[in-house]
């Protein structure tokens, strides 16, 4: 039998270094409800509460988490693969160079949404051609639930996700406002327009402060291998060394690379290019046919007049082909507009 030491019982109890308080008010509430037989909580609300908590659980950070937040959008396999690579291999800085029609906008939206769901991105700037601003806003709103707005006034820049044209962003007074802002992510559509590092667009983009960056273009190289270097240097400065090193290691001529396997390996670290024939995407077959139209007398007169004007200008230019191509382009537009309003 254990006996308590009376001397020990008389000793004062040492106070804890951290004060503890116990809230026992719930006991009285519980006893009262037991005596009255309720009221009790709604079990359906309890189930909803459990579901709400479960949605916030992230069982595996190695997988894309944003899919359950998308409404009416099922990304294609190559788009999912692109999103994973950008997140887990490229640290959120990449050139998305898929061929036309493979969904670079969807890929960028997936990546942006994933970073937002993970709490890593909130302040976003998206620069696109002026004609595509509203299209980007609609797609981000409807497909990804991202509250993007189109930039219209100076105060629009204060919003979290802003879509604007590059021409607007680089002009005063907007330029200074953007250069003084820290962005979590910047997305550039039609990024091949940044290929020349001497342009205002390139220098402006170089100065923008950003943590993550996506450059979207179907043609990362158009005329010169240096264009590719400029894009990658804009994304990850120093990735390919200095421009002289790049030219010595990878360039034979403007459009002819060397050490192609080594170059492909370096590019795979910053650029993803999906091609039409590589995936399961089924494109609608195009049936092309010529439709003969009978011009009205007024339309025929306009067509003949424009054609005669182009021929005369071509002869006056001494047969300069570049001048003729420009005039021919203008003549097609003039004729089309004339027929539309005739």
GROMACS .gro file of C-alpha atoms in nm:
model
  342
    1UNK     CA    1   0.000   0.000   0.000
    2UNK     CA    2   0.126   0.343  -0.098
    3UNK     CA    3   0.115   0.607   0.167
    4UNK     CA    4   0.126   0.979   0.096
    5UNK     CA    5   0.396   1.178   0.261
    6UNK     CA    6   0.221   1.439   0.479
    7UNK     CA    7   0.523   1.664   0.455
    8UNK     CA    8   0.506   1.645   0.075
    9UNK     CA    9   0.134   1.735   0.072
   10UNK     CA   10   0.196   2.046   0.277
   11UNK     CA   11   0.458   2.176   0.031
   12UNK     CA   12   0.336   2.463  -0.194
   13UNK     CA   13   0.274   2.375  -0.558
   14UNK     CA   14   0.520   2.544  -0.791
   15UNK     CA   15   0.363   2.790  -1.030
   16UNK     CA   16   0.396   2.721  -1.403
   17UNK     CA   17   0.607   2.971  -1.597
   18UNK     CA   18   0.319   3.013  -1.844
   19UNK     CA   19  -0.027   3.091  -1.702
   20UNK     CA   20  -0.297   2.846  -1.813
   21UNK     CA   21  -0.666   2.918  -1.832
   22UNK     CA   22  -0.936   2.660  -1.894
   23UNK     CA   23  -1.260   2.765  -2.058
   24UNK     CA   24  -1.529   2.550  -1.901
   25UNK     CA   25  -1.828   2.757  -2.011
   26UNK     CA   26  -1.919   2.488  -2.263
   27UNK     CA   27  -1.991   2.246  -1.979
   28UNK     CA   28  -2.280   2.455  -1.854
   29UNK     CA   29  -2.418   2.488  -2.207
   30UNK     CA   30  -2.393   2.114  -2.261
   31UNK     CA   31  -2.565   2.031  -1.930
   32UNK     CA   32  -2.843   2.277  -2.012
   33UNK     CA   33  -2.906   2.121  -2.352
   34UNK     CA   34  -2.897   1.771  -2.206
   35UNK     CA   35  -3.164   1.871  -1.954
   36UNK     CA   36  -3.384   2.032  -2.224
   37UNK     CA   37  -3.317   1.778  -2.498
   38UNK     CA   38  -3.156   2.030  -2.731
   39UNK     CA   39  -3.134   2.229  -2.943
   40UNK     CA   40  -2.864   2.039  -3.131
   41UNK     CA   41  -2.663   2.138  -3.436
   42UNK     CA   42  -2.776   2.047  -3.789
   43UNK     CA   43  -2.590   1.733  -3.902
   44UNK     CA   44  -2.598   1.854  -4.263
   45UNK     CA   45  -2.414   2.169  -4.162
   46UNK     CA   46  -2.162   1.952  -3.978
   47UNK     CA   47  -2.105   1.754  -4.299
   48UNK     CA   48  -2.058   2.075  -4.497
   49UNK     CA   49  -1.807   2.192  -4.240
   50UNK     CA   50  -1.612   1.868  -4.277
   51UNK     CA   51  -1.614   1.903  -4.656
   52UNK     CA   52  -1.494   2.263  -4.629
   53UNK     CA   53  -1.200   2.154  -4.416
   54UNK     CA   54  -1.117   1.869  -4.652
   55UNK     CA   55  -1.099   2.104  -4.950
   56UNK     CA   56  -0.829   2.301  -4.771
   57UNK     CA   57  -0.617   1.993  -4.714
   58UNK     CA   58  -0.326   1.944  -4.956
   59UNK     CA   59  -0.222   1.579  -4.943
   60UNK     CA   60   0.062   1.611  -5.194
   61UNK     CA   61   0.247   1.924  -5.303
   62UNK     CA   62   0.405   1.737  -5.593
   63UNK     CA   63   0.081   1.744  -5.792
   64UNK     CA   64  -0.125   2.021  -5.948
   65UNK     CA   65  -0.372   2.150  -5.687
   66UNK     CA   66  -0.576   2.399  -5.891
   67UNK     CA   67  -0.782   2.150  -6.093
   68UNK     CA   68  -1.056   2.124  -5.830
   69UNK     CA   69  -1.096   2.502  -5.850
   70UNK     CA   70  -1.162   2.507  -6.226
   71UNK     CA   71  -1.514   2.528  -6.364
   72UNK     CA   72  -1.592   2.369  -6.700
   73UNK     CA   73  -1.229   2.329  -6.806
   74UNK     CA   74  -1.045   2.001  -6.857
   75UNK     CA   75  -0.683   2.072  -6.955
   76UNK     CA   76  -0.524   1.853  -7.222
   77UNK     CA   77  -0.239   1.619  -7.123
   78UNK     CA   78   0.033   1.832  -7.285
   79UNK     CA   79  -0.099   2.140  -7.104
   80UNK     CA   80  -0.085   1.962  -6.770
   81UNK     CA   81   0.268   1.840  -6.843
   82UNK     CA   82   0.376   2.194  -6.932
   83UNK     CA   83   0.233   2.331  -6.607
   84UNK     CA   84   0.414   2.065  -6.401
   85UNK     CA   85   0.747   2.133  -6.571
   86UNK     CA   86   0.725   2.508  -6.521
   87UNK     CA   87   0.634   2.465  -6.153
   88UNK     CA   88   0.867   2.185  -6.051
   89UNK     CA   89   1.160   2.214  -6.292
   90UNK     CA   90   1.182   2.576  -6.408
   91UNK     CA   91   1.095   2.767  -6.089
   92UNK     CA   92   0.816   2.962  -6.256
   93UNK     CA   93   1.028   3.121  -6.530
   94UNK     CA   94   0.975   2.977  -6.877
   95UNK     CA   95   0.917   3.040  -7.246
   96UNK     CA   96   0.597   2.868  -7.361
   97UNK     CA   97   0.665   2.813  -7.730
   98UNK     CA   98   0.393   2.569  -7.839
   99UNK     CA   99   0.290   2.574  -8.203
  100UNK     CA  100  -0.018   2.780  -8.286
  101UNK     CA  101  -0.343   2.628  -8.163
  102UNK     CA  102  -0.207   2.414  -7.879
  103UNK     CA  103  -0.328   2.642  -7.600
  104UNK     CA  104  -0.045   2.854  -7.463
  105UNK     CA  105  -0.303   3.078  -7.296
  106UNK     CA  106  -0.452   2.778  -7.113
  107UNK     CA  107  -0.105   2.670  -7.001
  108UNK     CA  108  -0.028   3.018  -6.867
  109UNK     CA  109  -0.366   3.028  -6.690
  110UNK     CA  110  -0.300   2.690  -6.528
  111UNK     CA  111   0.041   2.798  -6.403
  112UNK     CA  112  -0.092   3.129  -6.272
  113UNK     CA  113  -0.388   2.962  -6.099
  114UNK     CA  114  -0.163   2.702  -5.937
  115UNK     CA  115   0.069   2.965  -5.794
  116UNK     CA  116  -0.231   3.160  -5.664
  117UNK     CA  117  -0.383   2.851  -5.500
  118UNK     CA  118  -0.050   2.783  -5.328
  119UNK     CA  119  -0.042   3.139  -5.198
  120UNK     CA  120   0.277   3.225  -5.384
  121UNK     CA  121   0.132   3.481  -5.627
  122UNK     CA  122  -0.111   3.767  -5.578
  123UNK     CA  123   0.018   4.071  -5.771
  124UNK     CA  124   0.014   3.992  -6.144
  125UNK     CA  125   0.077   4.192  -6.462
  126UNK     CA  126  -0.019   4.047  -6.801
  127UNK     CA  127   0.097   4.236  -7.113
  128UNK     CA  128  -0.061   4.137  -7.444
  129UNK     CA  129  -0.142   4.295  -7.783
  130UNK     CA  130  -0.419   4.553  -7.748
  131UNK     CA  131  -0.659   4.343  -7.955
  132UNK     CA  132  -0.627   4.051  -7.709
  133UNK     CA  133  -0.675   4.232  -7.378
  134UNK     CA  134  -1.046   4.158  -7.339
  135UNK     CA  135  -1.002   3.800  -7.463
  136UNK     CA  136  -0.744   3.733  -7.192
  137UNK     CA  137  -0.968   3.887  -6.926
  138UNK     CA  138  -1.266   3.674  -7.033
  139UNK     CA  139  -1.065   3.351  -7.035
  140UNK     CA  140  -0.906   3.413  -6.695
  141UNK     CA  141  -1.243   3.504  -6.543
  142UNK     CA  142  -1.456   3.227  -6.695
  143UNK     CA  143  -1.214   2.934  -6.714
  144UNK     CA  144  -0.991   2.988  -6.412
  145UNK     CA  145  -1.193   3.205  -6.176
  146UNK     CA  146  -0.911   3.459  -6.168
  147UNK     CA  147  -1.043   3.814  -6.103
  148UNK     CA  148  -0.847   3.981  -6.382
  149UNK     CA  149  -0.943   4.327  -6.504
  150UNK     CA  150  -0.857   4.518  -6.822
  151UNK     CA  151  -0.650   4.830  -6.765
  152UNK     CA  152  -0.850   5.141  -6.859
  153UNK     CA  153  -0.749   5.417  -6.618
  154UNK     CA  154  -0.439   5.491  -6.413
  155UNK     CA  155  -0.604   5.360  -6.095
  156UNK     CA  156  -0.660   5.021  -6.264
  157UNK     CA  157  -0.296   4.932  -6.193
  158UNK     CA  158  -0.384   4.902  -5.822
  159UNK     CA  159  -0.582   4.581  -5.886
  160UNK     CA  160  -0.422   4.247  -5.812
  161UNK     CA  161  -0.442   4.096  -6.163
  162UNK     CA  162  -0.425   4.347  -6.450
  163UNK     CA  163  -0.425   4.280  -6.825
  164UNK     CA  164  -0.294   4.561  -7.045
  165UNK     CA  165  -0.122   4.628  -7.374
  166UNK     CA  166   0.254   4.670  -7.388
  167UNK     CA  167   0.212   5.002  -7.572
  168UNK     CA  168   0.007   5.141  -7.283
  169UNK     CA  169   0.232   5.004  -7.010
  170UNK     CA  170   0.555   5.152  -7.148
  171UNK     CA  171   0.413   5.504  -7.184
  172UNK     CA  172   0.410   5.779  -6.923
  173UNK     CA  173   0.262   5.810  -6.667
  174UNK     CA  174   0.197   5.435  -6.654
  175UNK     CA  175   0.561   5.333  -6.696
  176UNK     CA  176   0.684   5.486  -6.370
  177UNK     CA  177   0.395   5.332  -6.175
  178UNK     CA  178   0.478   4.984  -6.303
  179UNK     CA  179   0.853   5.016  -6.257
  180UNK     CA  180   0.794   5.105  -5.891
  181UNK     CA  181   0.579   4.797  -5.830
  182UNK     CA  182   0.698   4.452  -5.721
  183UNK     CA  183   0.514   4.184  -5.917
  184UNK     CA  184   0.481   3.822  -5.817
  185UNK     CA  185   0.428   3.718  -6.179
  186UNK     CA  186   0.448   3.882  -6.520
  187UNK     CA  187   0.308   3.715  -6.834
  188UNK     CA  188   0.393   3.841  -7.183
  189UNK     CA  189   0.193   3.726  -7.485
  190UNK     CA  190   0.346   3.754  -7.834
  191UNK     CA  191   0.685   3.769  -7.661
  192UNK     CA  192   0.877   3.748  -7.992
  193UNK     CA  193   0.819   4.123  -8.012
  194UNK     CA  194   1.084   4.151  -7.740
  195UNK     CA  195   1.351   3.987  -7.957
  196UNK     CA  196   1.552   4.307  -8.011
  197UNK     CA  197   1.728   4.413  -7.692
  198UNK     CA  198   1.772   4.768  -7.823
  199UNK     CA  199   1.396   4.837  -7.838
  200UNK     CA  200   1.195   5.028  -7.580
  201UNK     CA  201   0.981   4.719  -7.517
  202UNK     CA  202   1.282   4.505  -7.425
  203UNK     CA  203   1.440   4.765  -7.199
  204UNK     CA  204   1.109   4.829  -7.025
  205UNK     CA  205   1.055   4.457  -6.963
  206UNK     CA  206   1.410   4.421  -6.836
  207UNK     CA  207   1.345   4.684  -6.566
  208UNK     CA  208   1.019   4.538  -6.437
  209UNK     CA  209   1.060   4.374  -6.095
  210UNK     CA  210   0.920   4.021  -6.100
  211UNK     CA  211   0.952   3.690  -5.915
  212UNK     CA  212   0.798   3.461  -6.179
  213UNK     CA  213   0.777   3.523  -6.552
  214UNK     CA  214   0.615   3.353  -6.852
  215UNK     CA  215   0.693   3.447  -7.212
  216UNK     CA  216   0.446   3.316  -7.472
  217UNK     CA  217   0.547   3.289  -7.838
  218UNK     CA  218   0.504   3.038  -8.118
  219UNK     CA  219   0.815   3.176  -8.295
  220UNK     CA  220   1.102   3.220  -8.046
  221UNK     CA  221   1.341   3.251  -8.344
  222UNK     CA  222   1.241   3.435  -8.662
  223UNK     CA  223   1.547   3.584  -8.831
  224UNK     CA  224   1.848   3.548  -8.604
  225UNK     CA  225   1.972   3.315  -8.328
  226UNK     CA  226   2.049   3.623  -8.120
  227UNK     CA  227   1.673   3.673  -8.083
  228UNK     CA  228   1.656   3.350  -7.888
  229UNK     CA  229   1.945   3.459  -7.669
  230UNK     CA  230   1.773   3.790  -7.595
  231UNK     CA  231   1.448   3.621  -7.487
  232UNK     CA  232   1.625   3.376  -7.257
  233UNK     CA  233   1.847   3.649  -7.114
  234UNK     CA  234   1.533   3.849  -7.038
  235UNK     CA  235   1.387   3.549  -6.857
  236UNK     CA  236   1.697   3.416  -6.680
  237UNK     CA  237   1.998   3.646  -6.719
  238UNK     CA  238   2.321   3.453  -6.758
  239UNK     CA  239   2.153   3.120  -6.840
  240UNK     CA  240   2.344   3.100  -7.170
  241UNK     CA  241   2.644   3.304  -7.060
  242UNK     CA  242   2.736   3.627  -7.237
  243UNK     CA  243   2.622   3.689  -7.592
  244UNK     CA  244   2.975   3.636  -7.724
  245UNK     CA  245   2.996   3.301  -7.546
  246UNK     CA  246   2.658   3.201  -7.685
  247UNK     CA  247   2.761   3.290  -8.040
  248UNK     CA  248   3.092   3.104  -8.009
  249UNK     CA  249   2.935   2.791  -7.861
  250UNK     CA  250   2.609   2.760  -8.052
  251UNK     CA  251   2.598   2.979  -8.366
  252UNK     CA  252   2.740   2.906  -8.712
  253UNK     CA  253   2.536   3.165  -8.898
  254UNK     CA  254   2.238   3.382  -8.808
  255UNK     CA  255   1.993   3.096  -8.856
  256UNK     CA  256   2.228   2.798  -8.835
  257UNK     CA  257   2.308   2.653  -8.489
  258UNK     CA  258   2.595   2.426  -8.391
  259UNK     CA  259   2.638   2.184  -8.102
  260UNK     CA  260   2.269   2.122  -8.140
  261UNK     CA  261   2.234   1.855  -7.869
  262UNK     CA  262   2.403   2.075  -7.612
  263UNK     CA  263   2.188   2.369  -7.721
  264UNK     CA  264   1.869   2.161  -7.693
  265UNK     CA  265   1.970   2.059  -7.344
  266UNK     CA  266   2.021   2.422  -7.240
  267UNK     CA  267   1.695   2.532  -7.400
  268UNK     CA  268   1.499   2.254  -7.227
  269UNK     CA  269   1.579   2.422  -6.896
  270UNK     CA  270   1.386   2.738  -6.988
  271UNK     CA  271   1.167   2.663  -7.291
  272UNK     CA  272   0.882   2.420  -7.363
  273UNK     CA  273   0.764   2.361  -7.721
  274UNK     CA  274   0.480   2.121  -7.795
  275UNK     CA  275   0.416   2.034  -8.159
  276UNK     CA  276   0.091   1.944  -8.332
  277UNK     CA  277   0.197   1.595  -8.433
  278UNK     CA  278   0.329   1.493  -8.091
  279UNK     CA  279   0.012   1.482  -7.883
  280UNK     CA  280  -0.339   1.336  -7.900
  281UNK     CA  281  -0.500   1.667  -7.999
  282UNK     CA  282  -0.737   1.621  -8.293
  283UNK     CA  283  -0.769   1.935  -8.503
  284UNK     CA  284  -1.069   2.008  -8.720
  285UNK     CA  285  -0.997   1.923  -9.083
  286UNK     CA  286  -0.996   2.228  -9.307
  287UNK     CA  287  -1.160   2.210  -9.646
  288UNK     CA  288  -1.036   2.487  -9.874
  289UNK     CA  289  -1.225   2.581 -10.189
  290UNK     CA  290  -1.240   2.880 -10.421
  291UNK     CA  291  -1.568   3.068 -10.446
  292UNK     CA  292  -1.617   3.273 -10.762
  293UNK     CA  293  -1.793   3.606 -10.712
  294UNK     CA  294  -1.949   3.822 -10.979
  295UNK     CA  295  -1.854   4.185 -10.913
  296UNK     CA  296  -2.108   4.458 -10.963
  297UNK     CA  297  -2.014   4.735 -11.208
  298UNK     CA  298  -1.919   4.965 -10.918
  299UNK     CA  299  -1.706   4.697 -10.752
  300UNK     CA  300  -1.535   4.614 -11.083
  301UNK     CA  301  -1.456   4.981 -11.139
  302UNK     CA  302  -1.300   5.008 -10.793
  303UNK     CA  303  -1.095   4.691 -10.845
  304UNK     CA  304  -0.969   4.805 -11.185
  305UNK     CA  305  -0.885   5.152 -11.053
  306UNK     CA  306  -0.682   5.019 -10.759
  307UNK     CA  307  -0.503   4.767 -10.983
  308UNK     CA  308  -0.412   5.039 -11.232
  309UNK     CA  309  -0.284   5.260 -10.950
  310UNK     CA  310  -0.057   4.983 -10.817
  311UNK     CA  311   0.085   4.913 -11.164
  312UNK     CA  312   0.161   5.280 -11.223
  313UNK     CA  313   0.332   5.321 -10.886
  314UNK     CA  314   0.536   5.006 -10.943
  315UNK     CA  315   0.663   5.137 -11.277
  316UNK     CA  316   0.746   5.478 -11.126
  317UNK     CA  317   0.946   5.303 -10.852
  318UNK     CA  318   1.161   5.139 -11.118
  319UNK     CA  319   1.034   4.790 -11.052
  320UNK     CA  320   1.116   4.794 -10.679
  321UNK     CA  321   0.958   4.473 -10.549
  322UNK     CA  322   0.939   4.586 -10.184
  323UNK     CA  323   0.741   4.894 -10.289
  324UNK     CA  324   0.506   4.682 -10.495
  325UNK     CA  325   0.437   4.439 -10.209
  326UNK     CA  326   0.339   4.723  -9.979
  327UNK     CA  327   0.111   4.874 -10.242
  328UNK     CA  328  -0.039   4.537 -10.321
  329UNK     CA  329  -0.120   4.485  -9.955
  330UNK     CA  330  -0.286   4.827  -9.943
  331UNK     CA  331  -0.481   4.757 -10.260
  332UNK     CA  332  -0.629   4.438 -10.116
  333UNK     CA  333  -0.743   4.627  -9.807
  334UNK     CA  334  -0.889   4.913 -10.014
  335UNK     CA  335  -1.077   4.676 -10.238
  336UNK     CA  336  -1.212   4.477  -9.945
  337UNK     CA  337  -1.333   4.788  -9.765
  338UNK     CA  338  -1.487   4.927 -10.083
  339UNK     CA  339  -1.678   4.606 -10.149
  340UNK     CA  340  -1.794   4.588  -9.791
  341UNK     CA  341  -1.954   4.930  -9.800
  342UNK     CA  342  -2.065   4.935 -10.163
   0.00000   0.00000   0.00000
